[in-house]
PDB file of C-alpha atoms in Angstrom:
ATOM      1  CA  UNK A   1      58.544 -24.300  -8.882  1.00 80.00           C
ATOM      2  CA  UNK A   2      59.227 -20.824 -10.291  1.00 86.00           C
ATOM      3  CA  UNK A   3      57.802 -21.867 -13.671  1.00 89.00           C
ATOM      4  CA  UNK A   4      54.586 -22.998 -11.902  1.00 91.00           C
ATOM      5  CA  UNK A   5      54.299 -19.657 -10.049  1.00 90.00           C
ATOM      6  CA  UNK A   6      54.969 -17.800 -13.284  1.00 90.00           C
ATOM      7  CA  UNK A   7      52.154 -19.708 -15.076  1.00 91.00           C
ATOM      8  CA  UNK A   8      49.770 -19.273 -12.126  1.00 91.00           C
ATOM      9  CA  UNK A   9      50.411 -15.533 -11.927  1.00 91.00           C
ATOM     10  CA  UNK A  10      50.025 -15.145 -15.694  1.00 91.00           C
ATOM     11  CA  UNK A  11      46.703 -17.001 -15.676  1.00 91.00           C
ATOM     12  CA  UNK A  12      45.475 -14.979 -12.739  1.00 90.00           C
ATOM     13  CA  UNK A  13      46.280 -11.635 -14.303  1.00 88.00           C
ATOM     14  CA  UNK A  14      44.887 -12.814 -17.668  1.00 89.00           C
ATOM     15  CA  UNK A  15      41.574 -13.633 -15.966  1.00 88.00           C
ATOM     16  CA  UNK A  16      41.435 -10.541 -13.780  1.00 87.00           C
ATOM     17  CA  UNK A  17      42.220  -8.186 -16.690  1.00 86.00           C
ATOM     18  CA  UNK A  18      39.187  -9.276 -18.724  1.00 89.00           C
ATOM     19  CA  UNK A  19      36.193  -7.027 -19.134  1.00 89.00           C
ATOM     20  CA  UNK A  20      33.783  -9.659 -17.885  1.00 89.00           C
ATOM     21  CA  UNK A  21      35.664 -10.105 -14.653  1.00 89.00           C
ATOM     22  CA  UNK A  22      35.916  -6.405 -13.998  1.00 87.00           C
ATOM     23  CA  UNK A  23      32.247  -5.737 -14.827  1.00 88.00           C
ATOM     24  CA  UNK A  24      31.122  -8.748 -12.761  1.00 88.00           C
ATOM     25  CA  UNK A  25      33.148  -7.782  -9.743  1.00 88.00           C
ATOM     26  CA  UNK A  26      31.697  -4.230  -9.830  1.00 89.00           C
ATOM     27  CA  UNK A  27      28.066  -5.011 -10.873  1.00 91.00           C
ATOM     28  CA  UNK A  28      27.408  -7.721  -8.317  1.00 90.00           C
ATOM     29  CA  UNK A  29      28.143  -5.586  -5.228  1.00 91.00           C
ATOM     30  CA  UNK A  30      26.199  -2.679  -6.772  1.00 91.00           C
ATOM     31  CA  UNK A  31      23.164  -4.929  -7.297  1.00 90.00           C
ATOM     32  CA  UNK A  32      23.389  -6.286  -3.736  1.00 90.00           C
ATOM     33  CA  UNK A  33      23.605  -2.701  -2.375  1.00 90.00           C
ATOM     34  CA  UNK A  34      20.635  -1.637  -4.509  1.00 90.00           C
ATOM     35  CA  UNK A  35      18.516  -4.536  -3.252  1.00 89.00           C
ATOM     36  CA  UNK A  36      19.534  -3.834   0.317  1.00 89.00           C
ATOM     37  CA  UNK A  37      18.058  -0.330   0.024  1.00 87.00           C
ATOM     38  CA  UNK A  38      15.172  -0.933  -2.418  1.00 87.00           C
ATOM     39  CA  UNK A  39      13.568  -4.115  -1.025  1.00 85.00           C
ATOM     40  CA  UNK A  40      12.796  -2.769   2.430  1.00 81.00           C
ATOM     41  CA  UNK A  41      11.229   0.310   0.925  1.00 80.00           C
ATOM     42  CA  UNK A  42       8.992  -1.828  -1.262  1.00 81.00           C
ATOM     43  CA  UNK A  43       8.023  -4.398   1.368  1.00 80.00           C
ATOM     44  CA  UNK A  44       7.503  -2.286   4.481  1.00 73.00           C
ATOM     45  CA  UNK A  45       3.846  -1.387   4.725  1.00 66.00           C
ATOM     46  CA  UNK A  46       3.013   2.284   4.877  1.00 69.00           C
ATOM     47  CA  UNK A  47       0.061   3.869   6.526  1.00 67.00           C
ATOM     48  CA  UNK A  48      -2.069   4.649   3.540  1.00 74.00           C
ATOM     49  CA  UNK A  49      -5.027   6.727   4.601  1.00 77.00           C
ATOM     50  CA  UNK A  50      -7.943   7.440   2.367  1.00 81.00           C
ATOM     51  CA  UNK A  51      -9.329  10.841   3.453  1.00 83.00           C
ATOM     52  CA  UNK A  52     -10.969  13.541   1.475  1.00 86.00           C
ATOM     53  CA  UNK A  53     -13.957  14.716  -0.433  1.00 87.00           C
ATOM     54  CA  UNK A  54     -15.873  13.183  -3.332  1.00 87.00           C
ATOM     55  CA  UNK A  55     -18.179  15.352  -5.465  1.00 87.00           C
ATOM     56  CA  UNK A  56     -21.455  13.750  -6.419  1.00 88.00           C
ATOM     57  CA  UNK A  57     -23.569  14.884  -9.365  1.00 86.00           C
ATOM     58  CA  UNK A  58     -26.892  13.172  -8.676  1.00 82.00           C
ATOM     59  CA  UNK A  59     -30.122  14.817  -9.860  1.00 82.00           C
ATOM     60  CA  UNK A  60     -32.244  12.166  -8.163  1.00 81.00           C
ATOM     61  CA  UNK A  61     -30.483  12.308  -4.751  1.00 77.00           C
ATOM     62  CA  UNK A  62     -30.719   8.526  -4.218  1.00 82.00           C
ATOM     63  CA  UNK A  63     -27.113   7.647  -4.911  1.00 83.00           C
ATOM     64  CA  UNK A  64     -25.589  10.313  -2.681  1.00 81.00           C
ATOM     65  CA  UNK A  65     -27.650   9.146   0.270  1.00 83.00           C
ATOM     66  CA  UNK A  66     -26.642   5.541  -0.343  1.00 86.00           C
ATOM     67  CA  UNK A  67     -22.989   6.509  -0.657  1.00 85.00           C
ATOM     68  CA  UNK A  68     -23.066   8.446   2.595  1.00 85.00           C
ATOM     69  CA  UNK A  69     -24.718   5.507   4.443  1.00 87.00           C
ATOM     70  CA  UNK A  70     -22.320   2.929   2.956  1.00 85.00           C
ATOM     71  CA  UNK A  71     -19.072   4.938   3.599  1.00 85.00           C
ATOM     72  CA  UNK A  72     -19.970   6.002   7.161  1.00 87.00           C
ATOM     73  CA  UNK A  73     -16.789   5.265   9.235  1.00 86.00           C
ATOM     74  CA  UNK A  74     -18.761   3.882  12.185  1.00 87.00           C
ATOM     75  CA  UNK A  75     -20.686   1.511   9.915  1.00 88.00           C
ATOM     76  CA  UNK A  76     -17.461   0.399   8.212  1.00 86.00           C
ATOM     77  CA  UNK A  77     -15.865  -0.314  11.583  1.00 84.00           C
ATOM     78  CA  UNK A  78     -18.873  -2.397  12.685  1.00 85.00           C
ATOM     79  CA  UNK A  79     -18.831  -4.306   9.430  1.00 84.00           C
ATOM     80  CA  UNK A  80     -15.107  -5.005   9.808  1.00 81.00           C
ATOM     81  CA  UNK A  81     -15.533  -6.278  13.382  1.00 79.00           C
ATOM     82  CA  UNK A  82     -18.475  -8.508  12.307  1.00 81.00           C
ATOM     83  CA  UNK A  83     -16.341 -10.028   9.530  1.00 79.00           C
ATOM     84  CA  UNK A  84     -13.530 -10.663  12.010  1.00 76.00           C
ATOM     85  CA  UNK A  85     -15.923 -12.343  14.423  1.00 75.00           C
ATOM     86  CA  UNK A  86     -17.279 -14.547  11.658  1.00 77.00           C
ATOM     87  CA  UNK A  87     -13.728 -15.440  10.617  1.00 72.00           C
ATOM     88  CA  UNK A  88     -12.777 -16.241  14.188  1.00 68.00           C
ATOM     89  CA  UNK A  89     -15.853 -18.379  14.723  1.00 70.00           C
ATOM     90  CA  UNK A  90     -15.202 -20.331  11.480  1.00 64.00           C
ATOM     91  CA  UNK A  91     -11.447 -20.625  12.002  1.00 59.00           C
ATOM     92  CA  UNK A  92     -11.160 -21.293  15.714  1.00 54.00           C
ATOM     93  CA  UNK A  93     -14.524 -23.066  16.181  1.00 52.00           C
ATOM     94  CA  UNK A  94     -15.622 -20.922  19.104  1.00 50.00           C
ATOM     95  CA  UNK A  95     -19.141 -19.646  19.482  1.00 46.00           C
ATOM     96  CA  UNK A  96     -20.441 -16.217  20.396  1.00 46.00           C
ATOM     97  CA  UNK A  97     -18.715 -12.892  20.626  1.00 47.00           C
ATOM     98  CA  UNK A  98     -16.322 -14.088  23.375  1.00 48.00           C
ATOM     99  CA  UNK A  99     -13.696 -14.748  20.706  1.00 46.00           C
ATOM    100  CA  UNK A 100     -12.560 -11.106  20.682  1.00 48.00           C
ATOM    101  CA  UNK A 101     -12.719 -10.779  24.409  1.00 49.00           C
ATOM    102  CA  UNK A 102      -9.124 -10.928  25.687  1.00 50.00           C
ATOM    103  CA  UNK A 103      -5.941  -9.405  24.253  1.00 49.00           C
ATOM    104  CA  UNK A 104      -3.782 -12.298  25.459  1.00 50.00           C
ATOM    105  CA  UNK A 105      -5.578 -14.901  23.319  1.00 56.00           C
ATOM    106  CA  UNK A 106      -3.687 -16.050  20.203  1.00 61.00           C
ATOM    107  CA  UNK A 107      -6.893 -15.897  18.116  1.00 61.00           C
ATOM    108  CA  UNK A 108      -7.396 -12.335  19.115  1.00 62.00           C
ATOM    109  CA  UNK A 109      -3.795 -11.452  18.296  1.00 65.00           C
ATOM    110  CA  UNK A 110      -4.106 -13.031  14.859  1.00 66.00           C
ATOM    111  CA  UNK A 111      -7.395 -11.333  14.126  1.00 65.00           C
ATOM    112  CA  UNK A 112      -6.088  -7.945  15.291  1.00 66.00           C
ATOM    113  CA  UNK A 113      -3.144  -8.443  12.969  1.00 67.00           C
ATOM    114  CA  UNK A 114      -5.549  -9.068  10.106  1.00 66.00           C
ATOM    115  CA  UNK A 115      -7.455  -5.926  11.054  1.00 66.00           C
ATOM    116  CA  UNK A 116      -4.269  -3.885  11.105  1.00 67.00           C
ATOM    117  CA  UNK A 117      -3.266  -5.246   7.717  1.00 66.00           C
ATOM    118  CA  UNK A 118      -6.512  -4.055   6.119  1.00 71.00           C
ATOM    119  CA  UNK A 119      -5.550  -0.473   7.033  1.00 74.00           C
ATOM    120  CA  UNK A 120      -7.389   2.411   8.559  1.00 80.00           C
ATOM    121  CA  UNK A 121     -11.037   3.141   7.954  1.00 82.00           C
ATOM    122  CA  UNK A 122     -11.495   5.568   5.010  1.00 83.00           C
ATOM    123  CA  UNK A 123     -12.616   9.061   6.003  1.00 84.00           C
ATOM    124  CA  UNK A 124     -14.552  10.143   2.874  1.00 86.00           C
ATOM    125  CA  UNK A 125     -17.074  12.979   2.760  1.00 85.00           C
ATOM    126  CA  UNK A 126     -19.596  13.090  -0.150  1.00 86.00           C
ATOM    127  CA  UNK A 127     -20.551  16.527  -1.389  1.00 85.00           C
ATOM    128  CA  UNK A 128     -23.613  17.174  -3.536  1.00 85.00           C
ATOM    129  CA  UNK A 129     -22.351  19.425  -6.323  1.00 81.00           C
ATOM    130  CA  UNK A 130     -24.862  20.666  -8.909  1.00 79.00           C
ATOM    131  CA  UNK A 131     -22.224  22.253 -11.105  1.00 74.00           C
ATOM    132  CA  UNK A 132     -21.436  21.018 -14.575  1.00 79.00           C
ATOM    133  CA  UNK A 133     -18.656  18.571 -15.148  1.00 81.00           C
ATOM    134  CA  UNK A 134     -16.128  21.123 -16.430  1.00 81.00           C
ATOM    135  CA  UNK A 135     -16.316  23.108 -13.208  1.00 82.00           C
ATOM    136  CA  UNK A 136     -15.942  19.928 -11.174  1.00 84.00           C
ATOM    137  CA  UNK A 137     -12.863  18.905 -13.112  1.00 84.00           C
ATOM    138  CA  UNK A 138     -11.278  22.195 -12.149  1.00 84.00           C
ATOM    139  CA  UNK A 139     -12.408  21.572  -8.533  1.00 83.00           C
ATOM    140  CA  UNK A 140     -10.801  18.139  -8.604  1.00 83.00           C
ATOM    141  CA  UNK A 141      -7.304  19.327  -9.604  1.00 83.00           C
ATOM    142  CA  UNK A 142      -7.141  22.513  -7.579  1.00 83.00           C
ATOM    143  CA  UNK A 143      -5.121  22.248  -4.376  1.00 81.00           C
ATOM    144  CA  UNK A 144      -7.082  22.592  -1.182  1.00 77.00           C
ATOM    145  CA  UNK A 145      -5.724  23.452   2.296  1.00 79.00           C
ATOM    146  CA  UNK A 146      -8.255  21.187   3.952  1.00 78.00           C
ATOM    147  CA  UNK A 147      -9.465  17.809   2.758  1.00 80.00           C
ATOM    148  CA  UNK A 148      -8.160  16.401  -0.569  1.00 84.00           C
ATOM    149  CA  UNK A 149     -10.407  16.252  -3.518  1.00 84.00           C
ATOM    150  CA  UNK A 150     -10.500  12.549  -4.438  1.00 84.00           C
ATOM    151  CA  UNK A 151     -13.016  11.922  -7.201  1.00 84.00           C
ATOM    152  CA  UNK A 152     -16.148  12.878  -9.039  1.00 83.00           C
ATOM    153  CA  UNK A 153     -19.158  10.599  -9.252  1.00 82.00           C
ATOM    154  CA  UNK A 154     -21.700  11.503 -11.926  1.00 80.00           C
ATOM    155  CA  UNK A 155     -25.060   9.845 -12.326  1.00 76.00           C
TER     156      UNK A 155
END
């Protein structure tokens, strides 16, 4: 019996003393800990808001008017609700606008979840800027206390 314990202890210590065993026993818990902290930070949705100013160089004036009309927050909200109503009508087979009537309905809950997943409506203001492109590049990178400078659109 003592020979068997001697052989078992020798095999145990020979296995435990190897570099592979030591590295494996340290790396695996480190990877698990890293995933425990990294994965929730990657998966959890954040509230990304698009808000700021976009400079438009448009000598004709047609593009800037179309951009303002298209990016109007009220119009974007109406468009989003219309798409949700169409999706609800097609998915749940109900007719009319009564689909989004009550907050207790499961269809309403699902559609409001979809609306929340698409994020907030962008708050973008388009500025007509007649300056040359070099001046606007400086405008784009300069820090501003108010709205962020997002982009330059040149026609």
